[in-house]
Amino acid sequence: MKGIFITLEGPDGSGKSTISNLIGDYFAKLGIDYVITREPGGTQIGEKIREIIVDNENKAMGAETEALLFAASRAQHVHEKILPSLEEGKIVICDRFLFSSLAYQGVGRGLGIDRVKMINEFGLKGVKPDLIIFFDCDPKLTILRKTKNGGDRLELLGSEFHEKVYEGYKEIIKKYPENVEIVDARKPKREVYEEVIKLIDSLLKKKEVFQ
Ligand code: TYD
């Protein structure tokens, strides 16, 4: 595959979305062809699935259903957007990917990392990130801010759930350390951004996009 696939992972409120937009600005300035996308969602069908997932009225949703919906949204995303963009040689930056399901559904919901990985692999068509940037911050510090004025079905699960997800991420990184880089997301946004750009620059050099 000609393109480069970068995913951003971390607890709710770790600042991934802000940084992903800044990465886009950086690529635009360099004249690099890129796509910024997110999960759940990223395609028309995926955004419809996202609405079902985050809807606060769907209190009856079972953990297995939730995991399959995330996996379905991801499968469509790979099929319709991620894989075609990579085949065209673009850089794809995705706000959340497989590790989110492993952490939230595998560990947070207790479905098991391996089982959740298995249902996802069905839809991944062999796509693997070249770089996974983990935004490391304790959700105790961020989840209150996210839920102050409401919050979606998952954000409202409480700090115990989000602590479990955070511990889950650390376990997953230990289990699958390939291509993972950790950034301290408690630092000021400017510093986090500079660290992220350094990681991306070194990947682009390795892939010979830059000299
Ligand atoms: P996200 O879009 O990152 O949240 P926000 O609305 O704050 O931008 O993701 C929505 C929620 O879904 C978030 O709590 C994380 C959760 N999530 C999972 O539980 N599993 C997954 O596979 C993904 C992609 C997200």
Short mmCIF file of C-alpha atoms and ligand atoms in Angstrom, two decimals:
data_model
loop_
_atom_site.label_atom_id
_atom_site.label_comp_id
_atom_site.label_asym_id
_atom_site.label_seq_id
_atom_site.Cartn_x
_atom_site.Cartn_y
_atom_site.Cartn_z
CA MET A 1 0.00 0.00 0.00
CA LYS A 2 1.30 3.42 -0.95
CA GLY A 3 -0.35 5.59 1.71
CA ILE A 4 0.35 6.08 5.41
CA PHE A 5 -2.14 5.34 8.16
CA ILE A 6 -1.94 7.17 11.49
CA THR A 7 -4.43 6.66 14.31
CA LEU A 8 -4.98 8.74 17.45
CA GLU A 9 -6.08 6.94 20.59
CA GLY A 10 -6.79 7.84 24.20
CA PRO A 11 -9.45 8.42 26.84
CA ASP A 12 -12.39 10.81 26.32
CA GLY A 13 -11.25 14.40 26.59
CA SER A 14 -7.56 13.72 25.93
CA GLY A 15 -7.43 16.37 23.18
CA LYS A 16 -7.14 14.07 20.16
CA SER A 17 -9.70 15.90 18.04
CA THR A 18 -8.06 19.32 18.44
CA ILE A 19 -4.66 17.88 17.56
CA SER A 20 -6.02 15.99 14.54
CA ASN A 21 -7.25 19.28 13.06
CA LEU A 22 -3.85 20.87 13.69
CA ILE A 23 -2.14 17.93 11.96
CA GLY A 24 -4.40 18.61 8.97
CA ASP A 25 -3.30 22.27 8.91
CA TYR A 26 0.33 21.12 9.03
CA PHE A 27 -0.09 18.75 6.05
CA ALA A 28 -2.03 21.39 4.11
CA LYS A 29 0.86 23.86 4.56
CA LEU A 30 3.32 21.23 3.28
CA GLY A 31 1.09 20.44 0.30
CA ILE A 32 0.74 16.80 1.40
CA ASP A 33 -2.40 14.95 0.29
CA TYR A 34 -4.21 13.87 3.46
CA VAL A 35 -7.56 12.73 4.84
CA ILE A 36 -8.72 13.39 8.39
CA THR A 37 -11.44 11.17 9.67
CA ARG A 38 -12.91 9.80 12.89
CA GLU A 39 -14.62 6.85 14.51
CA PRO A 40 -17.34 5.96 15.13
CA GLY A 41 -18.43 7.54 11.84
CA GLY A 42 -16.29 8.75 9.00
CA THR A 43 -18.78 7.70 6.30
CA GLN A 44 -22.49 8.41 5.78
CA ILE A 45 -23.41 4.91 6.92
CA GLY A 46 -20.91 5.09 9.79
CA GLU A 47 -22.36 8.40 11.01
CA LYS A 48 -25.82 6.78 11.10
CA ILE A 49 -24.40 3.92 13.15
CA ARG A 50 -22.70 6.50 15.41
CA GLU A 51 -26.08 8.12 16.13
CA ILE A 52 -27.45 4.79 17.34
CA ILE A 53 -24.39 4.12 19.46
CA VAL A 54 -24.24 7.46 21.28
CA ASP A 55 -28.03 7.98 21.65
CA ASN A 56 -28.84 8.34 25.35
CA GLU A 57 -32.23 6.69 24.71
CA ASN A 58 -30.56 3.39 23.80
CA LYS A 59 -30.09 2.33 27.39
CA ALA A 60 -31.12 -1.25 26.60
CA MET A 61 -28.15 -1.84 24.27
CA GLY A 62 -26.13 -4.92 25.18
CA ALA A 63 -22.34 -4.80 25.24
CA GLU A 64 -22.10 -7.30 22.37
CA THR A 65 -24.43 -5.18 20.20
CA GLU A 66 -22.37 -2.10 21.02
CA ALA A 67 -19.13 -3.87 20.06
CA LEU A 68 -20.63 -5.13 16.77
CA LEU A 69 -21.95 -1.66 15.89
CA PHE A 70 -18.52 -0.11 16.42
CA ALA A 71 -17.00 -2.92 14.34
CA ALA A 72 -19.63 -2.38 11.60
CA SER A 73 -18.96 1.35 11.48
CA ARG A 74 -15.23 0.58 11.25
CA ALA A 75 -15.72 -2.03 8.49
CA GLN A 76 -17.61 0.50 6.36
CA HIS A 77 -14.97 3.12 7.10
CA VAL A 78 -12.16 0.80 5.95
CA HIS A 79 -14.12 -0.29 2.88
CA GLU A 80 -15.31 3.12 1.72
CA LYS A 81 -12.68 5.59 2.88
CA ILE A 82 -9.53 4.36 4.62
CA LEU A 83 -8.41 1.64 2.20
CA PRO A 84 -9.24 3.59 -1.01
CA SER A 85 -7.40 6.66 0.35
CA LEU A 86 -4.34 4.59 1.25
CA GLU A 87 -4.39 2.98 -2.18
CA GLU A 88 -4.35 6.47 -3.70
CA GLY A 89 -1.20 7.17 -1.67
CA LYS A 90 -2.78 9.58 0.82
CA ILE A 91 -1.92 10.04 4.47
CA VAL A 92 -4.94 9.07 6.56
CA ILE A 93 -5.30 10.36 10.12
CA CYS A 94 -8.04 8.69 12.07
CA ASP A 95 -9.34 9.91 15.44
CA ARG A 96 -9.87 6.53 17.18
CA PHE A 97 -9.58 3.07 15.59
CA LEU A 98 -9.27 -0.56 16.70
CA PHE A 99 -7.60 0.16 20.07
CA SER A 100 -10.71 2.16 21.12
CA SER A 101 -12.86 -0.95 20.75
CA LEU A 102 -10.29 -3.11 22.54
CA ALA A 103 -10.18 -0.64 25.45
CA TYR A 104 -13.85 0.44 25.71
CA GLN A 105 -15.64 -2.78 24.74
CA GLY A 106 -12.89 -5.33 25.43
CA VAL A 107 -11.89 -4.03 28.84
CA GLY A 108 -14.44 -1.32 29.83
CA ARG A 109 -17.43 -3.54 28.98
CA GLY A 110 -15.54 -6.69 29.95
CA LEU A 111 -16.00 -8.52 26.62
CA GLY A 112 -12.32 -9.45 26.43
CA ILE A 113 -9.58 -7.94 24.27
CA ASP A 114 -9.13 -11.03 22.06
CA ARG A 115 -12.84 -11.48 21.33
CA VAL A 116 -13.31 -7.85 20.38
CA LYS A 117 -10.18 -7.99 18.22
CA MET A 118 -11.57 -11.02 16.42
CA ILE A 119 -14.92 -9.45 15.48
CA ASN A 120 -13.11 -6.36 14.24
CA GLU A 121 -10.56 -8.20 12.15
CA PHE A 122 -13.38 -9.50 9.95
CA GLY A 123 -13.87 -5.94 8.62
CA LEU A 124 -10.31 -4.63 8.59
CA LYS A 125 -9.19 -6.10 5.22
CA GLY A 126 -5.68 -6.31 6.65
CA VAL A 127 -5.39 -2.56 7.26
CA LYS A 128 -2.96 -1.75 10.08
CA PRO A 129 -1.81 1.64 11.35
CA ASP A 130 1.78 2.69 10.57
CA LEU A 131 1.67 4.80 13.72
CA ILE A 132 -0.68 4.74 16.72
CA ILE A 133 -0.34 7.83 18.91
CA PHE A 134 -1.67 7.29 22.42
CA PHE A 135 -2.73 10.48 24.21
CA ASP A 136 -1.91 9.59 27.77
CA CYS A 137 -4.03 11.29 30.41
CA ASP A 138 -6.02 10.06 33.36
CA PRO A 139 -9.72 10.39 32.50
CA LYS A 140 -10.40 11.52 36.08
CA LEU A 141 -8.99 14.85 34.91
CA THR A 142 -11.08 15.13 31.74
CA ILE A 143 -14.36 13.28 31.97
CA LEU A 144 -15.96 15.84 34.32
CA ARG A 145 -15.29 18.58 31.79
CA LYS A 146 -16.85 16.45 29.02
CA THR A 147 -20.03 15.70 30.99
CA LYS A 148 -20.55 19.13 32.60
CA ASN A 149 -23.19 20.06 30.03
CA GLY A 150 -24.60 16.62 29.26
CA GLY A 151 -22.50 14.09 27.36
CA ASP A 152 -23.30 11.06 25.20
CA ARG A 153 -24.27 7.52 26.26
CA LEU A 154 -20.63 6.43 26.68
CA GLU A 155 -19.29 9.62 28.23
CA LEU A 156 -22.00 9.37 30.90
CA LEU A 157 -20.91 5.90 32.06
CA GLY A 158 -19.07 7.37 35.05
CA SER A 159 -15.49 7.65 36.15
CA GLU A 160 -15.15 4.02 37.21
CA PHE A 161 -15.83 2.88 33.63
CA HIS A 162 -13.44 5.44 32.18
CA GLU A 163 -10.71 4.46 34.66
CA LYS A 164 -11.14 0.87 33.51
CA VAL A 165 -10.84 1.97 29.88
CA TYR A 166 -7.63 3.86 30.70
CA GLU A 167 -6.12 0.82 32.44
CA GLY A 168 -7.32 -1.20 29.44
CA TYR A 169 -5.41 1.02 27.04
CA LYS A 170 -2.23 0.50 29.04
CA GLU A 171 -2.73 -3.28 28.95
CA ILE A 172 -3.38 -3.22 25.18
CA ILE A 173 -0.25 -1.14 24.51
CA LYS A 174 1.80 -3.68 26.45
CA LYS A 175 0.21 -6.54 24.51
CA TYR A 176 0.47 -4.88 21.07
CA PRO A 177 3.34 -2.36 21.25
CA GLU A 178 4.03 -2.40 17.50
CA ASN A 179 4.00 1.14 16.01
CA VAL A 180 2.69 2.68 19.25
CA GLU A 181 4.04 6.00 20.55
CA ILE A 182 2.87 7.58 23.80
CA VAL A 183 2.42 11.32 24.23
CA ASP A 184 1.84 12.98 27.61
CA ALA A 185 -1.52 14.66 26.95
CA ARG A 186 -1.53 16.54 30.27
CA LYS A 187 1.08 18.92 28.87
CA PRO A 188 0.03 22.25 27.31
CA LYS A 189 -1.58 21.83 23.89
CA ARG A 190 1.36 23.50 22.09
CA GLU A 191 3.83 20.98 23.54
CA VAL A 192 1.58 18.01 22.77
CA TYR A 193 1.24 19.28 19.19
CA GLU A 194 5.02 19.64 18.79
CA GLU A 195 5.62 16.11 20.09
CA VAL A 196 3.01 14.69 17.73
CA ILE A 197 4.52 16.51 14.74
CA LYS A 198 7.96 15.16 15.65
CA LEU A 199 6.59 11.60 15.61
CA ILE A 200 4.85 12.17 12.30
CA ASP A 201 7.92 13.80 10.73
CA SER A 202 10.10 10.87 11.67
CA LEU A 203 7.57 8.43 10.18
CA LEU A 204 7.40 10.45 6.96
CA LYS A 205 11.20 10.43 6.75
CA LYS A 206 11.26 6.68 7.30
CA LYS A 207 8.68 6.26 4.55
CA GLU A 208 10.70 8.62 2.36
CA VAL A 209 7.92 11.18 1.97
CA PHE A 210 10.50 13.71 3.24
CA GLN A 211 14.25 13.77 2.70
P1 TYD B 1 -15.64 10.11 20.18
O1 TYD B 1 -16.16 10.51 18.86
O2 TYD B 1 -14.17 10.06 20.33
O3 TYD B 1 -16.19 11.09 21.29
P2 TYD B 1 -16.55 12.64 21.13
O4 TYD B 1 -18.02 12.65 20.88
O5 TYD B 1 -16.18 13.19 22.46
O6 TYD B 1 -15.71 13.19 20.02
O7 TYD B 1 -16.24 8.70 20.55
C1 TYD B 1 -17.54 8.55 21.06
C2 TYD B 1 -17.51 7.55 22.18
O8 TYD B 1 -17.38 6.23 21.67
C3 TYD B 1 -16.34 7.76 23.12
O9 TYD B 1 -16.83 7.69 24.46
C4 TYD B 1 -15.44 6.59 22.85
C5 TYD B 1 -16.38 5.52 22.39
N1 TYD B 1 -15.81 4.48 21.49
C6 TYD B 1 -15.89 3.13 21.88
O10 TYD B 1 -16.42 2.83 22.97
N2 TYD B 1 -15.43 2.16 21.04
C7 TYD B 1 -14.90 2.47 19.82
O11 TYD B 1 -14.48 1.54 19.06
C8 TYD B 1 -14.82 3.84 19.43
C9 TYD B 1 -14.27 4.22 18.08
C10 TYD B 1 -15.29 4.81 20.30
#
